[in-house]
C-alpha atoms as an extended CHARMM CRD file, in Angstrom:
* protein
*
       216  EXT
         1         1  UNK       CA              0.0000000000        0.0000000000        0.0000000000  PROA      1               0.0000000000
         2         2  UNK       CA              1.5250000000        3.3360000000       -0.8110000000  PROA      2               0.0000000000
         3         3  UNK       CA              2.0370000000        6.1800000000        1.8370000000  PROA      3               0.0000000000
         4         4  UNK       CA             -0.5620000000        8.3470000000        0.2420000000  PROA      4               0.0000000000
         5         5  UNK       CA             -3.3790000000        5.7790000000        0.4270000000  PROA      5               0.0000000000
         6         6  UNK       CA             -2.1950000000        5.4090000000        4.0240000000  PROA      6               0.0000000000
         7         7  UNK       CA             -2.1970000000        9.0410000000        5.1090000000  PROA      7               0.0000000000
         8         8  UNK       CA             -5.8540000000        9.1080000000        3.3850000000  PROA      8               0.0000000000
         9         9  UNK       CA             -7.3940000000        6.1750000000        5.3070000000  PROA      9               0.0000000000
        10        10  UNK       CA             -6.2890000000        7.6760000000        8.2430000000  PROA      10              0.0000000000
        11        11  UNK       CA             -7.6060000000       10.8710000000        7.4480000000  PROA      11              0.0000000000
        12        12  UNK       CA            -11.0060000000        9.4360000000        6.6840000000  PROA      12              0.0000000000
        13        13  UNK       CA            -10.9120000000        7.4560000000        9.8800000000  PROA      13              0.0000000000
        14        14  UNK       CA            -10.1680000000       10.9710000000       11.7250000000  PROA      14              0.0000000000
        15        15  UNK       CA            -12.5640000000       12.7280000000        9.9450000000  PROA      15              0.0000000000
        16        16  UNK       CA            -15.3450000000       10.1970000000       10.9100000000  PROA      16              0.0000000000
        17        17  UNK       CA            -14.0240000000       10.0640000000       14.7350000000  PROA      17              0.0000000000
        18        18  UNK       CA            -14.4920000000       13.6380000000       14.6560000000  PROA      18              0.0000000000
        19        19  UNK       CA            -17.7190000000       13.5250000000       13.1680000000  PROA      19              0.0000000000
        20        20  UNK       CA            -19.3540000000       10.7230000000       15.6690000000  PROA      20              0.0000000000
        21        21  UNK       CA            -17.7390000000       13.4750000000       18.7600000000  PROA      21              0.0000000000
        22        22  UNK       CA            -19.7350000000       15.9940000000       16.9470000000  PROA      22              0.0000000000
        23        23  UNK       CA            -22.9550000000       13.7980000000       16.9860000000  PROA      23              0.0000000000
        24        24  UNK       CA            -22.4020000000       12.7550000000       20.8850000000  PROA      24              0.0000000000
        25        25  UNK       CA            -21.2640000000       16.0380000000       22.2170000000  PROA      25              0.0000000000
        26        26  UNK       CA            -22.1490000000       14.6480000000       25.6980000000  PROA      26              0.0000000000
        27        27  UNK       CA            -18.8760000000       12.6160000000       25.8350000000  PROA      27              0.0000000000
        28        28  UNK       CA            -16.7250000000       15.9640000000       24.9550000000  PROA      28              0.0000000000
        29        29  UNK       CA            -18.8130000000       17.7000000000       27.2590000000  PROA      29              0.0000000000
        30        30  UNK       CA            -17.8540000000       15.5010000000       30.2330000000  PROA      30              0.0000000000
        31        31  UNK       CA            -14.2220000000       15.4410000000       29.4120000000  PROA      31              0.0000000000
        32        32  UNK       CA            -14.3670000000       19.4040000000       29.6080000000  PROA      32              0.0000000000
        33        33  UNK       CA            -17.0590000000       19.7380000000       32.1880000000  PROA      33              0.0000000000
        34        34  UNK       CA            -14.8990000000       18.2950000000       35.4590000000  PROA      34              0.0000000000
        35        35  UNK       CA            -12.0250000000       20.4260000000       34.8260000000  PROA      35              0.0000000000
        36        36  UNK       CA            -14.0630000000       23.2710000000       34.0250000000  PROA      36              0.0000000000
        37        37  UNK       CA            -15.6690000000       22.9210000000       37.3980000000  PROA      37              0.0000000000
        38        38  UNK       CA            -12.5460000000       21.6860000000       39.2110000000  PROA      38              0.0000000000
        39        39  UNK       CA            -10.6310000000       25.1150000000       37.7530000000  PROA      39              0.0000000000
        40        40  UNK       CA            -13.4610000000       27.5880000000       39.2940000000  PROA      40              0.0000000000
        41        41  UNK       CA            -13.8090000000       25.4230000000       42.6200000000  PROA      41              0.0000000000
        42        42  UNK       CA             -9.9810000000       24.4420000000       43.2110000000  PROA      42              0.0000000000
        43        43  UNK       CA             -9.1250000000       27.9980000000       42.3810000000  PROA      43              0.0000000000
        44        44  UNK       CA            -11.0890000000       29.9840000000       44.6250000000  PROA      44              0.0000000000
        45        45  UNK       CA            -10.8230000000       27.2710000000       47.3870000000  PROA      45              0.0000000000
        46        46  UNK       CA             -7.1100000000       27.7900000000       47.4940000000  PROA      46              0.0000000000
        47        47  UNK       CA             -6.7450000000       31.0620000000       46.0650000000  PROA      47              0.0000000000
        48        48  UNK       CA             -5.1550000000       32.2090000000       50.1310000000  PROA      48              0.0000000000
        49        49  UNK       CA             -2.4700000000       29.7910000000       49.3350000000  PROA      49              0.0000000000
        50        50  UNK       CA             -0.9590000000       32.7230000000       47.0280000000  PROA      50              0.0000000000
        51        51  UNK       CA             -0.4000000000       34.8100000000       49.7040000000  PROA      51              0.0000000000
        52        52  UNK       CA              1.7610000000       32.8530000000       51.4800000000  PROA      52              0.0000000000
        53        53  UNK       CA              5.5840000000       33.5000000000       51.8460000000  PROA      53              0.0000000000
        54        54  UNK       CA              5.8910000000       29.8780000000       50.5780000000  PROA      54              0.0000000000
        55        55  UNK       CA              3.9400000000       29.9780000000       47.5650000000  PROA      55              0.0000000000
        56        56  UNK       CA              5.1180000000       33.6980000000       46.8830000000  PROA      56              0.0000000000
        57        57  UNK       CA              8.4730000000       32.1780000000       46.9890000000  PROA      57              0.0000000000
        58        58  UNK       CA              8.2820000000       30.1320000000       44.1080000000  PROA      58              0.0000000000
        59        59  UNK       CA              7.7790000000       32.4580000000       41.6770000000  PROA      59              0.0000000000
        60        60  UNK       CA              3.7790000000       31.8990000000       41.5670000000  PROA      60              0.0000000000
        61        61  UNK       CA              1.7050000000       34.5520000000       40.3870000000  PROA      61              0.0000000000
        62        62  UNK       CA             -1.6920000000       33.3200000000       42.2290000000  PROA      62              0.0000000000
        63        63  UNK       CA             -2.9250000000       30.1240000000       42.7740000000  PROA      63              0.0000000000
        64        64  UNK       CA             -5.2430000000       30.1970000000       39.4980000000  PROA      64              0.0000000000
        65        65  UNK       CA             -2.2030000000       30.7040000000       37.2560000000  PROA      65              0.0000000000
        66        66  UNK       CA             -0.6900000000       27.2700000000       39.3530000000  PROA      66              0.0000000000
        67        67  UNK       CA             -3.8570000000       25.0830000000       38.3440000000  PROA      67              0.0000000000
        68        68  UNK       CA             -4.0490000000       26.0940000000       34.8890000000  PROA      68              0.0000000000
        69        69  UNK       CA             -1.9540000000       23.2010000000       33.5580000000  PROA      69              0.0000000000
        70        70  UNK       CA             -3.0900000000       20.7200000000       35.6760000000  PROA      70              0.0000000000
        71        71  UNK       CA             -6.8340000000       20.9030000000       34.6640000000  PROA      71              0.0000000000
        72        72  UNK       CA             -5.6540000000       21.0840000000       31.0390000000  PROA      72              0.0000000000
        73        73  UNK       CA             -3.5180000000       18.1430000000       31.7080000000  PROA      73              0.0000000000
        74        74  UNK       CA             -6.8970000000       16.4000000000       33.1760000000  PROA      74              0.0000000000
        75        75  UNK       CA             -8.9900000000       17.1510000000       30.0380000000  PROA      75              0.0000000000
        76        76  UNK       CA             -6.4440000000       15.5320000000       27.9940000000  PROA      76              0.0000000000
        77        77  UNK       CA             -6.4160000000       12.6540000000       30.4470000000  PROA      77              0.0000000000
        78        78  UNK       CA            -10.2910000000       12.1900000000       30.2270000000  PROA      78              0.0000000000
        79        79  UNK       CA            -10.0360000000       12.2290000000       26.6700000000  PROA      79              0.0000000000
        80        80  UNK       CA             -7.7990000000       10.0040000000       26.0720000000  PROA      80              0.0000000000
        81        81  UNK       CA             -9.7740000000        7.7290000000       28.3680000000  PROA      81              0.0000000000
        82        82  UNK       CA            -13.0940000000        8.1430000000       26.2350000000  PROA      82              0.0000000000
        83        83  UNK       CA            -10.9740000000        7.6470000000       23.1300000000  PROA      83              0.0000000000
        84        84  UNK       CA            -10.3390000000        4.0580000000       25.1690000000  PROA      84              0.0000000000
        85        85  UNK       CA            -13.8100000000        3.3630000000       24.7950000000  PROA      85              0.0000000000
        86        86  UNK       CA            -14.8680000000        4.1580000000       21.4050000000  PROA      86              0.0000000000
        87        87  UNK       CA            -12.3560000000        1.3330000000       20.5010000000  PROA      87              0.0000000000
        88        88  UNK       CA            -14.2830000000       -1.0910000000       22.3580000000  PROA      88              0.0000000000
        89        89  UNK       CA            -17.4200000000        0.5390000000       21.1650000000  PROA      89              0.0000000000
        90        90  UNK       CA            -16.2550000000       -0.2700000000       17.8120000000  PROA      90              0.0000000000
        91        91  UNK       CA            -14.8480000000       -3.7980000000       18.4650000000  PROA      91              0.0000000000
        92        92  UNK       CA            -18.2450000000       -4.3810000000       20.2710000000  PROA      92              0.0000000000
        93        93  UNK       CA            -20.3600000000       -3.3400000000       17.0050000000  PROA      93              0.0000000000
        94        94  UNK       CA            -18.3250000000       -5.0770000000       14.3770000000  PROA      94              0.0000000000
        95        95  UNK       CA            -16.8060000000       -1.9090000000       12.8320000000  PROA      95              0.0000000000
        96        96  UNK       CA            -13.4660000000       -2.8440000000       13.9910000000  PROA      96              0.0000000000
        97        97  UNK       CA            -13.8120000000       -6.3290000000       12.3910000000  PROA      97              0.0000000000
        98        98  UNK       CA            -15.0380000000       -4.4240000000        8.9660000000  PROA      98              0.0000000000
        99        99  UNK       CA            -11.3290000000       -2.1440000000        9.4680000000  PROA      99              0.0000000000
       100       100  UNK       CA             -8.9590000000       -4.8130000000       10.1140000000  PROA      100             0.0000000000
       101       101  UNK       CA            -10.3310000000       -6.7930000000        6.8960000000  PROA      101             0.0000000000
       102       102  UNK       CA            -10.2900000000       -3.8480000000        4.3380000000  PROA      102             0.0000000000
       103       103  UNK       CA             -7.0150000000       -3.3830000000        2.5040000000  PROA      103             0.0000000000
       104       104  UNK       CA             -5.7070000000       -0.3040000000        4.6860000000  PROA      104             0.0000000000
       105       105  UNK       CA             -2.5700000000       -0.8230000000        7.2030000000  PROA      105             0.0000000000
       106       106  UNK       CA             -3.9190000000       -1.2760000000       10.8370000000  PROA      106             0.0000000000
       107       107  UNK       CA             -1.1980000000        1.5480000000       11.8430000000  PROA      107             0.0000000000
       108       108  UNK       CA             -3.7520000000        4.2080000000       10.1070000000  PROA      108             0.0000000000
       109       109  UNK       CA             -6.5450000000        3.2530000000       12.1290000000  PROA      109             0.0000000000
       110       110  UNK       CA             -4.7160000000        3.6230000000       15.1310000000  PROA      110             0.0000000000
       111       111  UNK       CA             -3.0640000000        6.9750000000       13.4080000000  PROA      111             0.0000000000
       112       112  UNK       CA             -7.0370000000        8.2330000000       12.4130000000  PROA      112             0.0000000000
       113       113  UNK       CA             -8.4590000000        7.5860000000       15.6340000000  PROA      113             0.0000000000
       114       114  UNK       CA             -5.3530000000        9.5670000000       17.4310000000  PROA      114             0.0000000000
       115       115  UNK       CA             -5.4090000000       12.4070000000       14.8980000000  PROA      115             0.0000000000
       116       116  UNK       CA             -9.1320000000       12.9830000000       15.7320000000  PROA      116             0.0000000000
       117       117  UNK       CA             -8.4310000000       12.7570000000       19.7980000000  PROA      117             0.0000000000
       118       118  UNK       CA             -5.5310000000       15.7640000000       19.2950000000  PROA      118             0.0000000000
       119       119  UNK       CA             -8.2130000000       18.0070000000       17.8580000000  PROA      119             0.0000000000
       120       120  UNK       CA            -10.5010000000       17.0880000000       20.4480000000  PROA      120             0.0000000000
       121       121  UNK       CA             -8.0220000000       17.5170000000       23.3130000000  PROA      121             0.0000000000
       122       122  UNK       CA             -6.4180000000       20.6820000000       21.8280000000  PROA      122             0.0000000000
       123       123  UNK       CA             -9.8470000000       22.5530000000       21.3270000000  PROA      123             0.0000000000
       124       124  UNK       CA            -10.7000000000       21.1270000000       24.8720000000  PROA      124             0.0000000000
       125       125  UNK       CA             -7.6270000000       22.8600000000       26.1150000000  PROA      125             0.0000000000
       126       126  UNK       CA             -7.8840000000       25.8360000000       24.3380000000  PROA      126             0.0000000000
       127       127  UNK       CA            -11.7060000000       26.5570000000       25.9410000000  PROA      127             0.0000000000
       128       128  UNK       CA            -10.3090000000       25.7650000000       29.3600000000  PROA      128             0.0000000000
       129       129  UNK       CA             -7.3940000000       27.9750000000       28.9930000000  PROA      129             0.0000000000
       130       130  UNK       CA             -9.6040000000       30.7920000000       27.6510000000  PROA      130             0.0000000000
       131       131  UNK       CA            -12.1480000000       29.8480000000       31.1600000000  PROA      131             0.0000000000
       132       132  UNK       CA             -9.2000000000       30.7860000000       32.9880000000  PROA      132             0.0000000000
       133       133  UNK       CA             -8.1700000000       34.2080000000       30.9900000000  PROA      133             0.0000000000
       134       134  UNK       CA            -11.6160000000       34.9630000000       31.5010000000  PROA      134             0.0000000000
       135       135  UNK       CA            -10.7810000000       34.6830000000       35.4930000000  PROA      135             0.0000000000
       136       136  UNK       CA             -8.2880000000       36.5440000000       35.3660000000  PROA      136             0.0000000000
       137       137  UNK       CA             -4.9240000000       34.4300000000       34.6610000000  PROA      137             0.0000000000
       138       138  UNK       CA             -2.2410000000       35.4860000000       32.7070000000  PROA      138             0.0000000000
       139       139  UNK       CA              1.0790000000       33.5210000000       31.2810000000  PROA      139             0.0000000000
       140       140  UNK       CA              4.0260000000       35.2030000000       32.8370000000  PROA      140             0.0000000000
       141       141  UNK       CA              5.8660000000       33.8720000000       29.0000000000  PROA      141             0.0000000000
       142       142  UNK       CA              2.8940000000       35.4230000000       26.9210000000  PROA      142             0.0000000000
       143       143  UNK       CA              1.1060000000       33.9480000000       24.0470000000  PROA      143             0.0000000000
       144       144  UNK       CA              4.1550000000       31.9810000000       23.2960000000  PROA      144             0.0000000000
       145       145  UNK       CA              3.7150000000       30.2750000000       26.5810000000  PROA      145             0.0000000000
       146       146  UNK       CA              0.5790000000       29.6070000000       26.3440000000  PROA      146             0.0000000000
       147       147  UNK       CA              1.1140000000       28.4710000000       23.0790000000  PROA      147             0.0000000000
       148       148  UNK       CA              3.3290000000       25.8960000000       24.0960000000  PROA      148             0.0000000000
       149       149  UNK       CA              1.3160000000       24.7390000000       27.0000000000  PROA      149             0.0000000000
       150       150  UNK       CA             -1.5590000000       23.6570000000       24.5980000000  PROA      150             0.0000000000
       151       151  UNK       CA              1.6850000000       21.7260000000       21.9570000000  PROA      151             0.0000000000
       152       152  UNK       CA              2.9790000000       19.9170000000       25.4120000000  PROA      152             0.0000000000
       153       153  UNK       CA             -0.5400000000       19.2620000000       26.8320000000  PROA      153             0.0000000000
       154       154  UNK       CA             -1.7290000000       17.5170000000       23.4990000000  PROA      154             0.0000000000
       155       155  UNK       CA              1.4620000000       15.7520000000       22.8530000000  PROA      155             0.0000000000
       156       156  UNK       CA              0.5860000000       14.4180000000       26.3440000000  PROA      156             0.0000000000
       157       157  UNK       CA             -2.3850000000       13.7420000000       25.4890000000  PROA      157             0.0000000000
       158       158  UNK       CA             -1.4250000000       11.4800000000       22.0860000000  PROA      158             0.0000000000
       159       159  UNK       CA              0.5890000000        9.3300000000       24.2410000000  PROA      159             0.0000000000
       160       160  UNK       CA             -2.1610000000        8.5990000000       26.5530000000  PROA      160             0.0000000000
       161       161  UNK       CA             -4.7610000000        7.8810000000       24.1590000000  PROA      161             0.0000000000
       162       162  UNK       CA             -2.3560000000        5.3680000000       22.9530000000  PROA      162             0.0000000000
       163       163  UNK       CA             -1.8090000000        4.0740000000       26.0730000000  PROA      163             0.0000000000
       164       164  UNK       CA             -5.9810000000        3.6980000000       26.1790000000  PROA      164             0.0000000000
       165       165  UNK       CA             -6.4810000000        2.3490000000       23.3020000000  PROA      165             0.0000000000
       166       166  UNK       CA             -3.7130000000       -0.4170000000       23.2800000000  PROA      166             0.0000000000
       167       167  UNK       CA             -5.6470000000       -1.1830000000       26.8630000000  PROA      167             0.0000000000
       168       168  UNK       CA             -9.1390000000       -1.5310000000       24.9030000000  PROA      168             0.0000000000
       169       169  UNK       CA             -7.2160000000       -3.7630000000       22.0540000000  PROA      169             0.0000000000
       170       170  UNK       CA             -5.9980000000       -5.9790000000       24.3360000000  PROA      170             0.0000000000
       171       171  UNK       CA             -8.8030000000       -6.3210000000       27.0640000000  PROA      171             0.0000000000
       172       172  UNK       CA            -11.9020000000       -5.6620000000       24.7260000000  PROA      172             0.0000000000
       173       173  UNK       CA            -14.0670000000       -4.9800000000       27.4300000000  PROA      173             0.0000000000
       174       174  UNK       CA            -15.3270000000       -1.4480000000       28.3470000000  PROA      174             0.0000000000
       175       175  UNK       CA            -15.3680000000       -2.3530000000       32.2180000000  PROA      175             0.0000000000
       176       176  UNK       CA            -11.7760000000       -3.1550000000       32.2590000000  PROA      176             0.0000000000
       177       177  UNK       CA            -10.8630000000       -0.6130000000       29.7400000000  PROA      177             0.0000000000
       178       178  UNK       CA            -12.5700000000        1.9170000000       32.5760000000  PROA      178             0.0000000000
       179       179  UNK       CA            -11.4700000000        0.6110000000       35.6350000000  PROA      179             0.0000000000
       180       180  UNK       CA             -7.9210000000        0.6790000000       34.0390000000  PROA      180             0.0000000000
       181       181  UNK       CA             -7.8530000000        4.0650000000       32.5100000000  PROA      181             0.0000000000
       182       182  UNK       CA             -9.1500000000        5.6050000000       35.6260000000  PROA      182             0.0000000000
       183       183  UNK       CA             -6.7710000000        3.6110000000       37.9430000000  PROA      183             0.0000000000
       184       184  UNK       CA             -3.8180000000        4.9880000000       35.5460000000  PROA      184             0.0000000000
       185       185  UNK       CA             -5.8110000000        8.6650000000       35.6590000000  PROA      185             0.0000000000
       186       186  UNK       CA             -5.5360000000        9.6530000000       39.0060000000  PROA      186             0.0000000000
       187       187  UNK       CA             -2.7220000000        8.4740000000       40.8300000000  PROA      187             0.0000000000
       188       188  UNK       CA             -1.1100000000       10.0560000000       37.8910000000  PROA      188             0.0000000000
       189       189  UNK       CA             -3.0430000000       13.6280000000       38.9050000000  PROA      189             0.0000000000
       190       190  UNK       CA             -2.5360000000       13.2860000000       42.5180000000  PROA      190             0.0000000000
       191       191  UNK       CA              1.0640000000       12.1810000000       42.3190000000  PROA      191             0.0000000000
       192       192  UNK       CA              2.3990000000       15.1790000000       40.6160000000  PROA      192             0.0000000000
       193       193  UNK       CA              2.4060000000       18.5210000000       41.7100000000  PROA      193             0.0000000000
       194       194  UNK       CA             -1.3560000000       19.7660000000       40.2190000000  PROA      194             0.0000000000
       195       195  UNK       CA             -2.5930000000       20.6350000000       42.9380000000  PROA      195             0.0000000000
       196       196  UNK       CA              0.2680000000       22.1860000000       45.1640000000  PROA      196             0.0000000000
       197       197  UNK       CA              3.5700000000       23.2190000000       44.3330000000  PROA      197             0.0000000000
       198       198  UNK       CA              5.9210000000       19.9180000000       44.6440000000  PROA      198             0.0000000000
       199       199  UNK       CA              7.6330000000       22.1890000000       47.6000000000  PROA      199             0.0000000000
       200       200  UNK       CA              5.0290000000       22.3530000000       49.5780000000  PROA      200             0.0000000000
       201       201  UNK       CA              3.5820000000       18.6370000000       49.3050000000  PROA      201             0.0000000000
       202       202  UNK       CA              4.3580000000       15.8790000000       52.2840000000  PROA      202             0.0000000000
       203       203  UNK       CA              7.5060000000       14.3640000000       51.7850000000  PROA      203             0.0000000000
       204       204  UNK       CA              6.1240000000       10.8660000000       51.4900000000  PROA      204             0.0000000000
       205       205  UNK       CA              4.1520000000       13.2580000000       48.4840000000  PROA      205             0.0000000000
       206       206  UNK       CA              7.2930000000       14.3850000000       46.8020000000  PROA      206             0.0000000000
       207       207  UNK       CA              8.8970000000       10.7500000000       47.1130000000  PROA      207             0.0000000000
       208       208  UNK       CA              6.1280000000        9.7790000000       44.7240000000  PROA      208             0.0000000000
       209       209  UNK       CA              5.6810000000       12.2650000000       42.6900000000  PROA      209             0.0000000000
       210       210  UNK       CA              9.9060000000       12.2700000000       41.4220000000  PROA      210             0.0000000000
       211       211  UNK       CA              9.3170000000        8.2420000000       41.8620000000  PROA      211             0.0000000000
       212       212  UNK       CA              6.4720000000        8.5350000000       39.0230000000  PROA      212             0.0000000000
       213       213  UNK       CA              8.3590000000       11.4910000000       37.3230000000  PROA      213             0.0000000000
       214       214  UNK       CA              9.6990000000       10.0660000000       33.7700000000  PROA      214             0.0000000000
       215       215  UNK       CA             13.6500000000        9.6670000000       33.4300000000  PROA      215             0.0000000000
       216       216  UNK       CA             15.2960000000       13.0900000000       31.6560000000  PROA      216             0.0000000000
């Protein structure tokens, strides 16, 4: 099969991903709705944290600016969750039976339904971050900063839809798919430092969080 019949399978593949999103907006919805909700909440719960000699002397501008990422970081990590479950959705209907039989490679299936899940997850970002301009955060590095926040957050974001999907191939089953994905979700949020600067966590905290931090 050549590369250009390749790159157009998994464009079509994307393009209908993004089309069955579009016709179930409920499942974006819920991906964007928690961290929505978690960003207004977390933000004003701890917003006294930023005036603390502590926080102030990390560099911080408030606590809202702190959260930003980490909420993005959670949309992405919802998504890629959901993107899990369309892939047993679609090994449960038969439609992944019809894929794996027609003549296109199996790598642009995988390579359609990820494309699709980084336009999901970067538009997802890109509302939350503008939620939190709206409240009044602003990138101490600009537009450029922001800018790469919603490049690093998506790239994230590829990686673990992949992660979720290759979880779905190999299980088939959307309990275990679920149960999995959220079991990887959160420890992975409340081991890292989205919630409180890694400074000011418990030590047994900060022994997890560089324990689950990837090798440099």
């Amino acid at each position: 099969m050549s590369r250009d019949v390749k790159v157009n399978a998994a464009v079509a593949l994307g393009a209908r991903n993004l089309l069955r999103n579009l016709r179930t907006p409920m499942l974006v919805a819920a991906s964007l709705a928690q961290p929505v909700i978690w960003l207004v909440l977390f933000s004003q719960i701890f917003r006294a944290l930023a005036g603390t000699a502590a926080f102030q002397r990390l560099g911080y501008q408030s606590y809202l600016a702190f959260f930003v990422p980490g909420m993005v970081v959670l949309s992405m990590l919802f998504t890629a969750l959901q993107s899990g479950m369309a892939t047993v959705t679609d090994i449960g209907s038969g439609m992944m039976d019809k894929l794996l039989i027609s003549p296109i490679r199996r790598s642009a299936i995988l390579a359609g339904r990820v494309a699709a899940d980084a336009i999901t997850m970067l538009a997802q970002a890109a509302i939350i971050l503008g939620v939190a301009l709206l409240m009044g955060a602003r990138p101490r590095t600009g537009w450029p900063g922001a800018l790469a926040l919603l490049a690093y957050a998506t790239a994230f974001g590829v990686v673990w839809a992949c992660l979720a999907n290759l979880i779905a191939l190999r299980t088939r089953n959307a309990e275990l798919t679920m149960v999995a994905g959220l079991f990887l979700t959160l420890p992975t949020l409340f081991l890292t430092p989205a919630f409180f600067p890694k400074p000011l966590l418990p030590g047994w905290l900060q022994a997890a969080a560089a324990a689950t931090r990837p090798p440099t």
